[in-house]
XYZ file of C-alpha atoms in Angstrom:
392
model
C 209.505 29.574 174.853
C 206.581 29.002 172.507
C 204.082 29.436 175.336
C 205.583 32.843 176.134
C 205.454 33.826 172.464
C 201.846 32.679 172.191
C 200.923 34.767 175.222
C 202.465 37.899 173.742
C 200.740 37.250 170.406
C 197.426 37.205 172.253
C 198.336 40.471 173.972
C 198.804 42.038 170.511
C 195.409 40.932 169.198
C 193.973 44.446 169.293
C 196.914 45.708 167.232
C 196.344 42.950 164.680
C 192.711 43.998 164.368
C 193.664 47.669 164.070
C 196.175 46.974 161.270
C 193.821 44.630 159.473
C 190.924 47.082 159.561
C 193.115 49.950 158.390
C 194.284 47.891 155.408
C 190.698 46.813 154.763
C 189.680 50.448 154.380
C 192.446 51.199 151.891
C 192.716 48.183 149.559
C 194.805 48.153 146.414
C 194.314 45.638 143.625
C 196.996 43.362 142.198
C 200.116 45.077 140.835
C 198.883 48.451 142.156
C 199.643 47.944 145.878
C 202.084 50.849 146.170
C 200.748 52.445 149.355
C 200.218 49.055 150.992
C 203.816 48.080 150.242
C 204.982 51.398 151.671
C 202.909 50.812 154.818
C 204.544 47.403 155.282
C 208.036 48.793 154.704
C 207.415 51.657 157.151
C 206.301 49.146 159.791
C 209.629 47.307 159.577
C 211.523 50.580 159.451
C 209.885 51.621 162.736
C 211.015 48.323 164.290
C 214.519 48.683 162.879
C 214.200 45.266 161.236
C 216.165 45.117 157.950
C 213.962 44.946 154.881
C 214.007 45.200 151.094
C 211.352 46.928 148.991
C 210.296 46.441 145.365
C 211.198 42.752 145.377
C 209.902 41.252 142.149
C 207.612 44.268 141.843
C 205.847 45.519 144.958
C 207.080 42.750 147.251
C 208.613 43.504 150.648
C 210.966 41.116 152.442
C 212.139 41.661 156.022
C 214.749 39.553 157.820
C 215.153 38.777 161.511
C 218.436 36.981 162.099
C 218.643 35.059 165.359
C 221.711 34.841 167.575
C 221.702 31.037 167.546
C 222.610 28.812 164.594
C 219.778 27.396 162.525
C 217.956 27.319 159.227
C 216.487 30.209 157.279
C 212.711 29.905 156.995
C 210.365 32.196 155.065
C 206.847 32.925 156.317
C 204.649 34.344 153.594
C 201.668 36.731 153.557
C 200.048 38.252 150.456
C 198.615 41.781 150.485
C 196.693 42.542 147.272
C 192.946 43.179 147.081
C 190.307 42.384 144.451
C 188.365 44.604 141.994
C 185.107 44.167 143.954
C 182.824 46.795 145.489
C 182.605 46.313 149.266
C 178.961 45.842 150.288
C 179.461 45.230 154.020
C 177.893 47.563 156.549
C 180.859 47.846 158.918
C 182.977 50.783 160.197
C 186.043 49.441 158.354
C 184.319 49.173 154.955
C 186.561 49.878 151.955
C 186.993 53.567 151.150
C 188.437 52.835 147.711
C 185.588 52.428 145.189
C 185.720 49.185 143.237
C 188.439 47.644 145.407
C 188.052 45.331 148.373
C 189.946 42.857 150.505
C 187.554 40.017 149.710
C 189.945 37.153 150.378
C 191.611 37.852 153.723
C 194.947 39.185 152.523
C 194.603 42.156 154.866
C 194.426 39.643 157.710
C 197.461 37.765 156.409
C 199.455 41.000 156.375
C 198.377 42.087 159.858
C 199.195 38.612 161.180
C 202.735 38.609 159.808
C 203.518 42.200 160.784
C 202.519 41.668 164.401
C 204.331 38.334 164.477
C 207.499 40.121 163.365
C 207.051 42.679 166.137
C 206.629 39.917 168.727
C 209.553 37.842 167.486
C 211.918 40.798 167.569
C 211.730 40.520 171.356
C 213.164 36.990 171.081
C 215.905 37.685 168.555
C 218.681 36.710 170.974
C 217.024 33.321 171.565
C 216.094 32.693 167.967
C 217.662 29.731 166.153
C 218.280 30.589 162.521
C 216.606 33.372 160.551
C 212.989 34.323 159.898
C 212.235 35.819 156.509
C 208.972 37.782 156.597
C 207.819 37.499 152.999
C 205.138 40.020 152.013
C 203.958 39.247 148.515
C 202.002 41.401 146.103
C 199.629 40.284 143.333
C 198.513 36.833 144.374
C 195.089 37.215 142.773
C 195.957 37.755 139.107
C 198.383 35.700 136.982
C 201.280 35.945 136.387
C 201.147 36.890 140.085
C 203.861 38.163 142.355
C 205.395 34.923 143.651
C 207.078 33.975 140.377
C 208.860 37.321 140.095
C 209.929 37.204 143.741
C 211.427 33.747 143.194
C 213.176 34.924 140.023
C 214.576 37.955 141.864
C 216.919 35.611 143.741
C 216.043 37.170 147.105
C 214.912 33.782 148.434
C 217.871 31.748 147.192
C 219.268 31.487 150.729
C 215.980 30.247 152.216
C 215.823 26.628 153.410
C 212.034 26.275 153.657
C 208.847 28.308 153.262
C 205.451 28.153 154.983
C 202.253 29.962 154.132
C 198.807 30.351 155.643
C 195.393 31.321 154.287
C 192.591 32.491 156.566
C 189.788 30.350 155.209
C 186.093 31.058 155.804
C 185.062 27.658 154.456
C 186.934 26.043 157.356
C 185.449 26.177 160.876
C 187.153 28.424 163.394
C 189.781 26.532 165.394
C 190.543 24.039 162.615
C 193.622 23.654 160.391
C 193.445 22.016 156.958
C 196.217 21.018 154.592
C 197.395 18.103 152.473
C 200.569 16.300 151.467
C 201.168 16.514 147.742
C 198.840 18.374 145.401
C 196.785 20.670 147.630
C 195.538 23.379 145.249
C 194.927 23.352 141.513
C 196.775 24.692 138.539
C 194.789 27.594 137.095
C 194.784 28.381 133.370
C 192.626 30.783 131.369
C 191.273 30.610 127.816
C 189.569 32.898 125.308
C 187.655 31.493 122.334
C 186.390 33.769 119.574
C 183.787 32.293 117.194
C 183.662 34.105 113.851
C 180.469 33.406 111.955
C 178.338 35.453 109.565
C 175.775 37.830 110.985
C 172.448 38.834 109.494
C 168.760 39.499 109.965
C 167.102 37.485 112.723
C 164.316 36.526 110.320
C 166.691 34.861 107.828
C 168.936 32.471 109.773
C 169.501 30.239 106.762
C 171.824 32.796 105.160
C 173.886 33.294 108.325
C 176.294 31.371 110.486
C 174.979 32.065 113.970
C 177.915 32.609 116.343
C 175.646 32.242 119.405
C 174.377 28.813 118.331
C 177.899 27.692 117.462
C 179.262 29.087 120.716
C 176.540 27.335 122.698
C 177.510 24.028 121.114
C 181.148 24.694 122.043
C 180.204 25.352 125.680
C 178.247 22.103 125.843
C 180.903 19.963 124.178
C 183.728 21.335 126.301
C 182.115 19.615 129.291
C 182.368 16.286 127.495
C 186.146 16.623 127.698
C 185.888 16.246 131.469
C 183.368 13.402 131.427
C 184.747 11.438 128.467
C 188.414 12.277 127.961
C 189.777 12.530 131.513
C 190.431 9.491 133.707
C 187.545 9.443 136.240
C 190.099 8.955 139.014
C 191.771 12.237 138.099
C 190.429 15.762 138.448
C 189.856 18.673 136.100
C 187.428 21.539 135.644
C 186.480 23.570 132.573
C 184.323 26.592 133.315
C 183.104 29.132 130.777
C 182.551 32.226 132.886
C 181.858 34.804 130.161
C 179.774 34.434 126.972
C 179.664 37.686 125.007
C 177.685 37.957 121.764
C 174.976 39.905 119.998
C 173.945 43.513 119.572
C 170.162 43.417 119.124
C 167.149 41.108 119.571
C 166.609 40.832 115.821
C 170.207 40.487 114.673
C 172.047 37.182 114.383
C 175.470 37.577 115.957
C 178.492 37.438 113.731
C 180.920 36.902 116.598
C 180.870 35.320 120.032
C 183.581 35.374 122.677
C 183.902 32.723 125.388
C 186.249 33.250 128.320
C 186.885 30.712 131.041
C 189.235 28.753 133.239
C 190.793 25.286 133.353
C 191.713 23.725 136.709
C 193.855 20.626 137.146
C 196.093 18.834 139.628
C 198.251 16.878 137.176
C 200.263 18.311 134.259
C 199.306 15.338 132.065
C 195.636 16.230 132.564
C 196.383 19.827 131.650
C 197.886 18.734 128.342
C 194.924 16.468 127.526
C 192.442 19.253 128.238
C 194.383 21.769 126.196
C 194.641 19.450 123.188
C 191.000 18.367 123.377
C 189.791 21.957 123.598
C 191.519 22.740 120.316
C 190.011 19.649 118.707
C 186.469 20.387 119.921
C 186.445 24.054 118.937
C 188.004 23.380 115.546
C 185.601 20.525 114.777
C 182.443 22.434 115.694
C 183.484 25.559 113.823
C 184.480 23.651 110.707
C 181.195 21.732 110.780
C 179.314 25.051 110.839
C 181.481 26.855 108.302
C 182.815 29.292 110.878
C 186.297 30.446 111.817
C 187.721 30.681 115.327
C 190.612 31.796 117.506
C 191.613 29.924 120.649
C 194.038 31.563 123.043
C 195.168 29.458 125.992
C 197.040 31.169 128.827
C 198.962 29.017 131.293
C 198.519 30.351 134.837
C 199.682 29.137 138.238
C 200.917 25.542 138.513
C 199.387 23.166 141.076
C 200.453 23.859 144.657
C 202.228 20.691 145.763
C 203.100 20.544 149.458
C 206.249 18.697 150.481
C 205.586 15.695 152.712
C 208.095 16.465 155.478
C 207.027 20.126 155.706
C 203.354 19.139 155.792
C 204.178 16.941 158.762
C 205.774 20.013 160.316
C 202.430 21.827 159.936
C 200.550 19.030 161.695
C 203.083 18.908 164.509
C 202.994 22.688 164.808
C 199.206 22.580 165.128
C 199.462 20.144 168.041
C 201.281 22.853 170.025
C 198.534 25.490 169.638
C 195.826 24.929 172.239
C 193.151 26.911 170.363
C 193.281 24.414 167.500
C 190.592 21.787 167.897
C 191.634 19.692 164.926
C 194.240 19.615 162.167
C 193.209 17.378 159.283
C 194.332 16.306 155.856
C 191.669 17.281 153.311
C 190.901 16.653 149.666
C 192.636 18.866 147.099
C 191.096 22.278 146.442
C 190.356 23.455 142.902
C 191.173 27.046 143.786
C 194.611 28.279 142.784
C 197.510 29.848 144.714
C 200.787 31.219 143.427
C 202.449 29.992 146.620
C 202.955 27.052 144.227
C 206.033 28.806 142.818
C 207.757 28.854 146.211
C 207.322 25.130 146.826
C 208.518 24.394 143.309
C 211.861 25.873 144.365
C 212.047 25.219 148.115
C 210.701 22.665 150.624
C 207.533 23.990 152.173
C 203.835 23.691 152.877
C 200.681 25.772 152.710
C 197.711 25.425 155.045
C 194.269 26.867 155.791
C 193.479 28.435 159.149
C 189.755 28.237 159.924
C 188.224 31.724 159.942
C 184.556 30.900 159.483
C 182.186 33.377 161.120
C 179.333 32.127 163.253
C 176.824 34.293 161.361
C 176.810 36.108 158.017
C 179.636 33.953 156.685
C 180.210 34.666 153.012
C 182.608 32.879 150.642
C 185.867 34.299 149.413
C 185.592 36.888 146.597
C 182.052 37.844 147.701
C 181.220 41.580 148.084
C 180.161 40.941 151.706
C 183.167 38.779 152.572
C 184.558 39.027 156.073
C 186.278 36.613 158.470
C 186.502 35.863 162.164
C 189.369 38.068 163.290
C 190.106 35.736 166.211
C 191.722 33.475 163.583
C 194.621 35.903 163.110
C 196.473 35.126 166.348
C 195.927 31.421 165.663
C 197.511 31.878 162.228
C 200.439 33.731 163.810
C 200.932 30.933 166.330
C 200.783 28.341 163.556
C 203.432 30.128 161.489
C 205.884 30.562 164.341
C 205.176 27.069 165.641
C 205.966 25.707 162.172
C 209.174 27.754 162.207
C 210.379 26.295 165.509
C 209.228 22.783 164.635
C 211.168 22.941 161.368
C 214.262 24.124 163.256
C 213.949 21.245 165.736
C 213.695 18.684 162.960
C 216.510 20.067 160.825
C 219.158 21.304 163.277
C 220.189 17.932 164.677
């Protein structure tokens, strides 16, 4: 049956592209995806597939119940965009200023919608139930996944699988990993409060820029000197705001950044050491400070058995040249909340373009659209493989 399903998926490629390009032209950023959610709901309404709107916010969940006994498996796609100005010169360029699908979520949505349309034709032969999980707000913590989980609408689900079209992975390749696959992602804000003054008289000031610069430098020593070299962590200061004029010593400096980790013990070490470093430097310079640490998404930890399902599923898709286990990624994903609650696995589907391939979150980001039917085949292959392994 899979071969027949794969064939029909290929026949719907043009529809996938049409949906994806429509969504690409009308992106909505995290927590503001009202029209996108309505578009998704209307699609299921037109198919007469039962669905629920406003799940955990703007989430949409549709359910296709098969006529044969089996497990209930959720297949997830996110649909929010980023606050980025689209700089591509293509007919489907974003028409919403300052918003862009710069991470492939439009492709995820098109993939899952068309897959639902295809699978409706096989409802009588379907073992178990497919839950088409369309999630809002993946890009910005607290994200949409946590609220969807807390809504209770997935309590009946036995397993969950998710895919990301990934332009860092060659077309025709699948990448995943057992265990910790993607990092926990926290955010911090540090405010240095010194004493401003005339640039010609630094000795009567407490220069917030100099103090802040020392903080930035010493934060990196946490990684190199306080974390086990066999473990992984990242501290990045992405914003350094200070000063008002070339001849004025800044009274205040604000540092904003991110912490990435794969192990909760490492997270706690980093958090404690950050407080110690900032406090020590500020006290040594006679300055005050505020440190606000915001816990974001937890690490995405794939379940071993479900990761094996992904590899086995990949072996059934002829377009896939290779499915490999890769090193953990320091990017974050709120799919982590699903696999905290349910067995499941997340994987990358290679979507690298042959030319003009830009990274995710770049204003010229795009992906090889031929990856969408491969992603659809992977998701439904994982569904059937999971059923085979768990309905004995």
